[in-house]
PDB file of C-alpha atoms in Angstrom:
ATOM      1  CA  MET A  30     -17.758 203.451-105.601  1.00  0.00           C
ATOM      2  CA  GLU A  31     -18.834 199.248-103.940  1.00  0.00           C
ATOM      3  CA  PRO A  32     -15.689 198.269-102.561  1.00  0.00           C
ATOM      4  CA  GLU A  33     -12.775 195.605-103.203  1.00  0.00           C
ATOM      5  CA  LYS A  34     -14.556 191.957-103.310  1.00  0.00           C
ATOM      6  CA  THR A  35     -11.918 188.992-101.891  1.00  0.00           C
ATOM      7  CA  THR A  36     -13.255 185.240-101.484  1.00  0.00           C
ATOM      8  CA  ALA A  37     -12.980 186.120 -97.602  1.00  0.00           C
ATOM      9  CA  GLN A  38     -15.218 189.298 -97.130  1.00  0.00           C
ATOM     10  CA  ALA A  39     -14.885 192.930 -98.489  1.00  0.00           C
ATOM     11  CA  THR A  40     -12.411 194.989 -98.239  1.00  0.00           C
ATOM     12  CA  TYR A  41     -11.934 199.163 -98.378  1.00  0.00           C
ATOM     13  CA  THR A  42      -8.902 200.899 -99.697  1.00  0.00           C
ATOM     14  CA  ALA A  43      -8.134 203.938 -98.217  1.00  0.00           C
ATOM     15  CA  PRO A  44      -9.464 206.541-100.070  1.00  0.00           C
ATOM     16  CA  GLU A  45     -13.007 204.560 -99.493  1.00  0.00           C
ATOM     17  CA  LEU A  46     -12.359 204.396 -96.093  1.00  0.00           C
ATOM     18  CA  LEU A  47     -11.797 207.980 -95.872  1.00  0.00           C
ATOM     19  CA  ARG A  48     -14.838 209.081 -97.900  1.00  0.00           C
ATOM     20  CA  LEU A  49     -17.308 206.843 -95.952  1.00  0.00           C
ATOM     21  CA  LEU A  50     -16.434 208.136 -92.719  1.00  0.00           C
ATOM     22  CA  ASN A  51     -16.851 210.617 -94.276  1.00  0.00           C
ATOM     23  CA  ASP A  52     -20.187 210.017 -96.279  1.00  0.00           C
ATOM     24  CA  VAL A  53     -21.697 208.920 -93.205  1.00  0.00           C
ATOM     25  CA  ASP A  54     -20.812 210.032 -89.881  1.00  0.00           C
ATOM     26  CA  GLY A  55     -19.304 213.714 -91.426  1.00  0.00           C
ATOM     27  CA  ILE A  56     -15.506 213.122 -89.359  1.00  0.00           C
ATOM     28  CA  PRO A  57     -13.177 213.897 -93.150  1.00  0.00           C
ATOM     29  CA  LEU A  58     -10.513 211.945 -91.218  1.00  0.00           C
ATOM     30  CA  THR A  59      -7.310 213.078 -93.882  1.00  0.00           C
ATOM     31  CA  ARG A  60      -4.721 210.097 -95.199  1.00  0.00           C
ATOM     32  CA  ASP A  61      -2.054 210.854 -93.650  1.00  0.00           C
ATOM     33  CA  ARG A  62      -3.900 210.721 -90.009  1.00  0.00           C
ATOM     34  CA  LEU A  63      -5.294 207.764 -91.165  1.00  0.00           C
ATOM     35  CA  THR A  64      -0.804 206.210 -92.083  1.00  0.00           C
ATOM     36  CA  ILE A  65      -0.044 207.516 -88.414  1.00  0.00           C
ATOM     37  CA  TRP A  66      -1.968 205.269 -86.853  1.00  0.00           C
ATOM     38  CA  ALA A  67      -1.776 202.169 -88.894  1.00  0.00           C
ATOM     39  CA  GLN A  68       2.421 203.244 -88.722  1.00  0.00           C
ATOM     40  CA  THR A  69       1.143 203.836 -85.219  1.00  0.00           C
ATOM     41  CA  GLY A  70      -0.310 200.660 -84.587  1.00  0.00           C
ATOM     42  CA  VAL A  71      -3.012 201.974 -83.529  1.00  0.00           C
ATOM     43  CA  VAL A  72      -5.491 200.566 -86.255  1.00  0.00           C
ATOM     44  CA  ALA A  73      -3.565 199.181 -88.906  1.00  0.00           C
ATOM     45  CA  PRO A  74      -4.215 197.980 -92.390  1.00  0.00           C
ATOM     46  CA  SER A  75      -4.978 193.868 -93.318  1.00  0.00           C
ATOM     47  CA  PHE A  76      -2.527 194.107 -96.252  1.00  0.00           C
ATOM     48  CA  TRP A  77      -0.647 197.375 -96.715  1.00  0.00           C
ATOM     49  CA  PRO A  78       3.438 196.275 -98.841  1.00  0.00           C
ATOM     50  CA  LYS A  79       6.060 198.801 -96.373  1.00  0.00           C
ATOM     51  CA  LYS A  80       8.124 198.731 -99.007  1.00  0.00           C
ATOM     52  CA  ALA A  81       5.831 200.207-101.894  1.00  0.00           C
ATOM     53  CA  GLY A  82       5.825 203.605-100.803  1.00  0.00           C
ATOM     54  CA  ARG A  83       4.113 205.923 -98.884  1.00  0.00           C
ATOM     55  CA  TYR A  84       0.392 206.265-101.204  1.00  0.00           C
ATOM     56  CA  SER A  85       0.129 202.531-101.810  1.00  0.00           C
ATOM     57  CA  VAL A  86      -2.510 200.704-101.419  1.00  0.00           C
ATOM     58  CA  ARG A  87      -4.019 199.490 -98.217  1.00  0.00           C
ATOM     59  CA  SER A  88      -6.316 197.550 -97.717  1.00  0.00           C
ATOM     60  CA  TYR A  89      -9.102 197.830 -94.961  1.00  0.00           C
ATOM     61  CA  THR A  90     -11.525 194.830 -92.857  1.00  0.00           C
ATOM     62  CA  ARG A  91     -14.969 196.218 -92.701  1.00  0.00           C
ATOM     63  CA  SER A  92     -13.513 194.639 -88.890  1.00  0.00           C
ATOM     64  CA  GLU A  93     -10.767 197.130 -89.279  1.00  0.00           C
ATOM     65  CA  LEU A  94     -13.250 200.156 -91.000  1.00  0.00           C
ATOM     66  CA  HIS A  95     -14.778 199.950 -87.419  1.00  0.00           C
ATOM     67  CA  ARG A  96     -12.291 200.531 -85.651  1.00  0.00           C
ATOM     68  CA  VAL A  97     -11.226 203.468 -87.150  1.00  0.00           C
ATOM     69  CA  ARG A  98     -15.008 204.646 -87.224  1.00  0.00           C
ATOM     70  CA  LEU A  99     -14.193 204.344 -82.894  1.00  0.00           C
ATOM     71  CA  VAL A 100     -11.504 206.000 -82.937  1.00  0.00           C
ATOM     72  CA  ALA A 101     -12.479 208.542 -85.067  1.00  0.00           C
ATOM     73  CA  HIS A 102     -15.688 209.171 -83.341  1.00  0.00           C
ATOM     74  CA  LEU A 103     -13.984 209.369 -79.578  1.00  0.00           C
ATOM     75  CA  ARG A 104     -11.230 211.435 -80.809  1.00  0.00           C
ATOM     76  CA  TYR A 105     -12.997 213.999 -83.181  1.00  0.00           C
ATOM     77  CA  VAL A 106     -16.358 213.936 -81.566  1.00  0.00           C
ATOM     78  CA  HIS A 107     -16.016 214.380 -78.472  1.00  0.00           C
ATOM     79  CA  GLY A 108     -12.287 214.989 -77.837  1.00  0.00           C
ATOM     80  CA  VAL A 109     -11.296 212.027 -75.799  1.00  0.00           C
ATOM     81  CA  SER A 110      -6.910 211.251 -75.619  1.00  0.00           C
ATOM     82  CA  MET A 111      -4.743 209.307 -77.557  1.00  0.00           C
ATOM     83  CA  PRO A 112      -4.472 207.062 -75.002  1.00  0.00           C
ATOM     84  CA  ILE A 113      -8.145 206.232 -73.517  1.00  0.00           C
ATOM     85  CA  CYS A 114      -8.874 205.319 -77.117  1.00  0.00           C
ATOM     86  CA  ARG A 115      -5.580 202.432 -76.980  1.00  0.00           C
ATOM     87  CA  ARG A 116      -7.676 200.932 -73.472  1.00  0.00           C
ATOM     88  CA  VAL A 117     -10.547 201.040 -75.369  1.00  0.00           C
ATOM     89  CA  LEU A 118      -9.493 199.333 -78.380  1.00  0.00           C
ATOM     90  CA  ALA A 119      -6.915 196.978 -76.692  1.00  0.00           C
ATOM     91  CA  TYR A 120     -10.251 196.049 -73.741  1.00  0.00           C
ATOM     92  CA  LEU A 121     -12.155 195.495 -76.458  1.00  0.00           C
ATOM     93  CA  ASP A 122      -9.867 193.541 -78.256  1.00  0.00           C
ATOM     94  CA  GLU A 123      -8.822 191.598 -75.341  1.00  0.00           C
ATOM     95  CA  HIS A 124     -12.737 190.764 -73.950  1.00  0.00           C
ATOM     96  CA  HIS A 125     -14.787 191.258 -76.268  1.00  0.00           C
ATOM     97  CA  PRO A 126     -12.992 190.692 -79.148  1.00  0.00           C
ATOM     98  CA  GLN A 127     -16.371 189.827 -81.002  1.00  0.00           C
ATOM     99  CA  VAL A 128     -17.255 193.213 -81.384  1.00  0.00           C
ATOM    100  CA  PHE A 129     -15.986 194.610 -84.836  1.00  0.00           C
ATOM    101  CA  THR A 130     -16.430 191.155 -86.546  1.00  0.00           C
ATOM    102  CA  LYS A 131     -20.052 190.401 -85.715  1.00  0.00           C
ATOM    103  CA  ARG A 132     -23.205 192.529 -85.691  1.00  0.00           C
ATOM    104  CA  SER A 133     -23.551 194.001 -82.029  1.00  0.00           C
ATOM    105  CA  ASN A 134     -25.572 195.773 -80.315  1.00  0.00           C
ATOM    106  CA  ARG A 135     -23.030 195.881 -77.202  1.00  0.00           C
ATOM    107  CA  THR A 136     -23.087 200.352 -76.543  1.00  0.00           C
ATOM    108  CA  LEU A 137     -20.178 202.342 -75.487  1.00  0.00           C
ATOM    109  CA  MET A 138     -21.226 205.216 -73.568  1.00  0.00           C
ATOM    110  CA  ILE A 139     -18.519 207.518 -71.652  1.00  0.00           C
ATOM    111  CA  ALA A 140     -19.780 209.467 -68.697  1.00  0.00           C
ATOM    112  CA  GLY A 141     -17.588 211.618 -66.822  1.00  0.00           C
ATOM    113  CA  LYS A 142     -13.862 209.660 -65.970  1.00  0.00           C
ATOM    114  CA  ALA A 143     -15.915 206.575 -66.563  1.00  0.00           C
ATOM    115  CA  ILE A 144     -16.039 204.415 -69.889  1.00  0.00           C
ATOM    116  CA  TYR A 145     -19.509 201.813 -69.994  1.00  0.00           C
ATOM    117  CA  LEU A 146     -19.813 198.967 -72.469  1.00  0.00           C
ATOM    118  CA  HIS A 147     -23.679 197.843 -71.989  1.00  0.00           C
ATOM    119  CA  SER A 148     -25.178 194.372 -73.462  1.00  0.00           C
ATOM    120  CA  PRO A 149     -28.137 193.688 -73.199  1.00  0.00           C
ATOM    121  CA  GLY A 150     -29.387 191.478 -70.334  1.00  0.00           C
ATOM    122  CA  GLN A 151     -25.177 191.604 -69.164  1.00  0.00           C
ATOM    123  CA  PRO A 152     -24.245 193.720 -66.251  1.00  0.00           C
ATOM    124  CA  ASP A 153     -22.622 196.222 -66.928  1.00  0.00           C
ATOM    125  CA  VAL A 154     -18.697 196.827 -66.848  1.00  0.00           C
ATOM    126  CA  GLN A 155     -16.396 199.793 -66.763  1.00  0.00           C
ATOM    127  CA  LEU A 156     -13.858 200.008 -68.948  1.00  0.00           C
ATOM    128  CA  PRO A 157     -10.670 202.668 -68.788  1.00  0.00           C
ATOM    129  CA  ASP A 158     -10.627 206.381 -67.601  1.00  0.00           C
ATOM    130  CA  GLY A 159     -13.004 208.574 -70.256  1.00  0.00           C
ATOM    131  CA  GLN A 160     -14.420 211.874 -70.366  1.00  0.00           C
ATOM    132  CA  ALA A 161     -17.133 213.199 -72.473  1.00  0.00           C
ATOM    133  CA  VAL A 162     -19.470 210.938 -73.489  1.00  0.00           C
ATOM    134  CA  LEU A 163     -20.121 208.926 -75.595  1.00  0.00           C
ATOM    135  CA  GLN A 164     -23.368 206.357 -76.750  1.00  0.00           C
ATOM    136  CA  PHE A 165     -21.361 205.068 -80.191  1.00  0.00           C
ATOM    137  CA  ASN A 166     -24.060 202.887 -81.207  1.00  0.00           C
ATOM    138  CA  LEU A 167     -26.638 205.343 -82.788  1.00  0.00           C
ATOM    139  CA  SER A 168     -29.605 202.928 -83.166  1.00  0.00           C
ATOM    140  CA  ASP A 169     -31.291 203.768 -79.808  1.00  0.00           C
ATOM    141  CA  VAL A 170     -30.976 208.182 -78.538  1.00  0.00           C
ATOM    142  CA  GLU A 171     -33.329 207.565 -75.730  1.00  0.00           C
ATOM    143  CA  ALA A 172     -32.268 203.855 -74.137  1.00  0.00           C
ATOM    144  CA  GLY A 173     -28.883 205.540 -74.144  1.00  0.00           C
ATOM    145  CA  LYS A 174     -29.529 208.496 -72.343  1.00  0.00           C
ATOM    146  CA  ARG A 175     -31.538 206.100 -69.661  1.00  0.00           C
ATOM    147  CA  LEU A 176     -29.096 204.013 -69.422  1.00  0.00           C
ATOM    148  CA  LEU A 177     -26.486 207.016 -68.478  1.00  0.00           C
ATOM    149  CA  ASN A 178     -28.735 208.230 -65.401  1.00  0.00           C
ATOM    150  CA  ARG A 179     -29.432 204.973 -64.448  1.00  0.00           C
ATOM    151  CA  ILE A 180     -24.862 204.236 -64.330  1.00  0.00           C
ATOM    152  CA  GLN A 181     -24.963 208.973 -62.853  1.00  0.00           C
ATOM    153  CA  ALA A 182     -27.200 207.961 -60.583  1.00  0.00           C
ATOM    154  CA  GLY A 183     -25.100 204.378 -58.870  1.00  0.00           C
TER     155      GLY A 183
END
């Protein structure tokens, strides 16, 4: 099913977003979990008529799709707590807002209790505490492993 087109950008309904997340990332996120994230402000859709009922049509932009993917990966693939997910999103929103709106070659790395944002040609930036190991970019796994080794070596 093609996403609904608007004059500004493509949008995705909640079922389309959940299907993409399941088919592309293998994460079977539920509609109820997506609703909870929207209600608590973790990842809210651009359009959600609050008075229309629990299963009203919600529209997510491409940027919001990437935010949902990031939180889903952190939570369900790597076991990162929701408070840390919120801190990562807040940091990215404040210091790197373009990361969700433009094509980005940044890599998010999590090693032990340290989270780093790597941008080619720039120093790595440490974010709030985290756990597990994650290279979210996934386009160059070997470069991510080298970066992680360099970070752990000090």
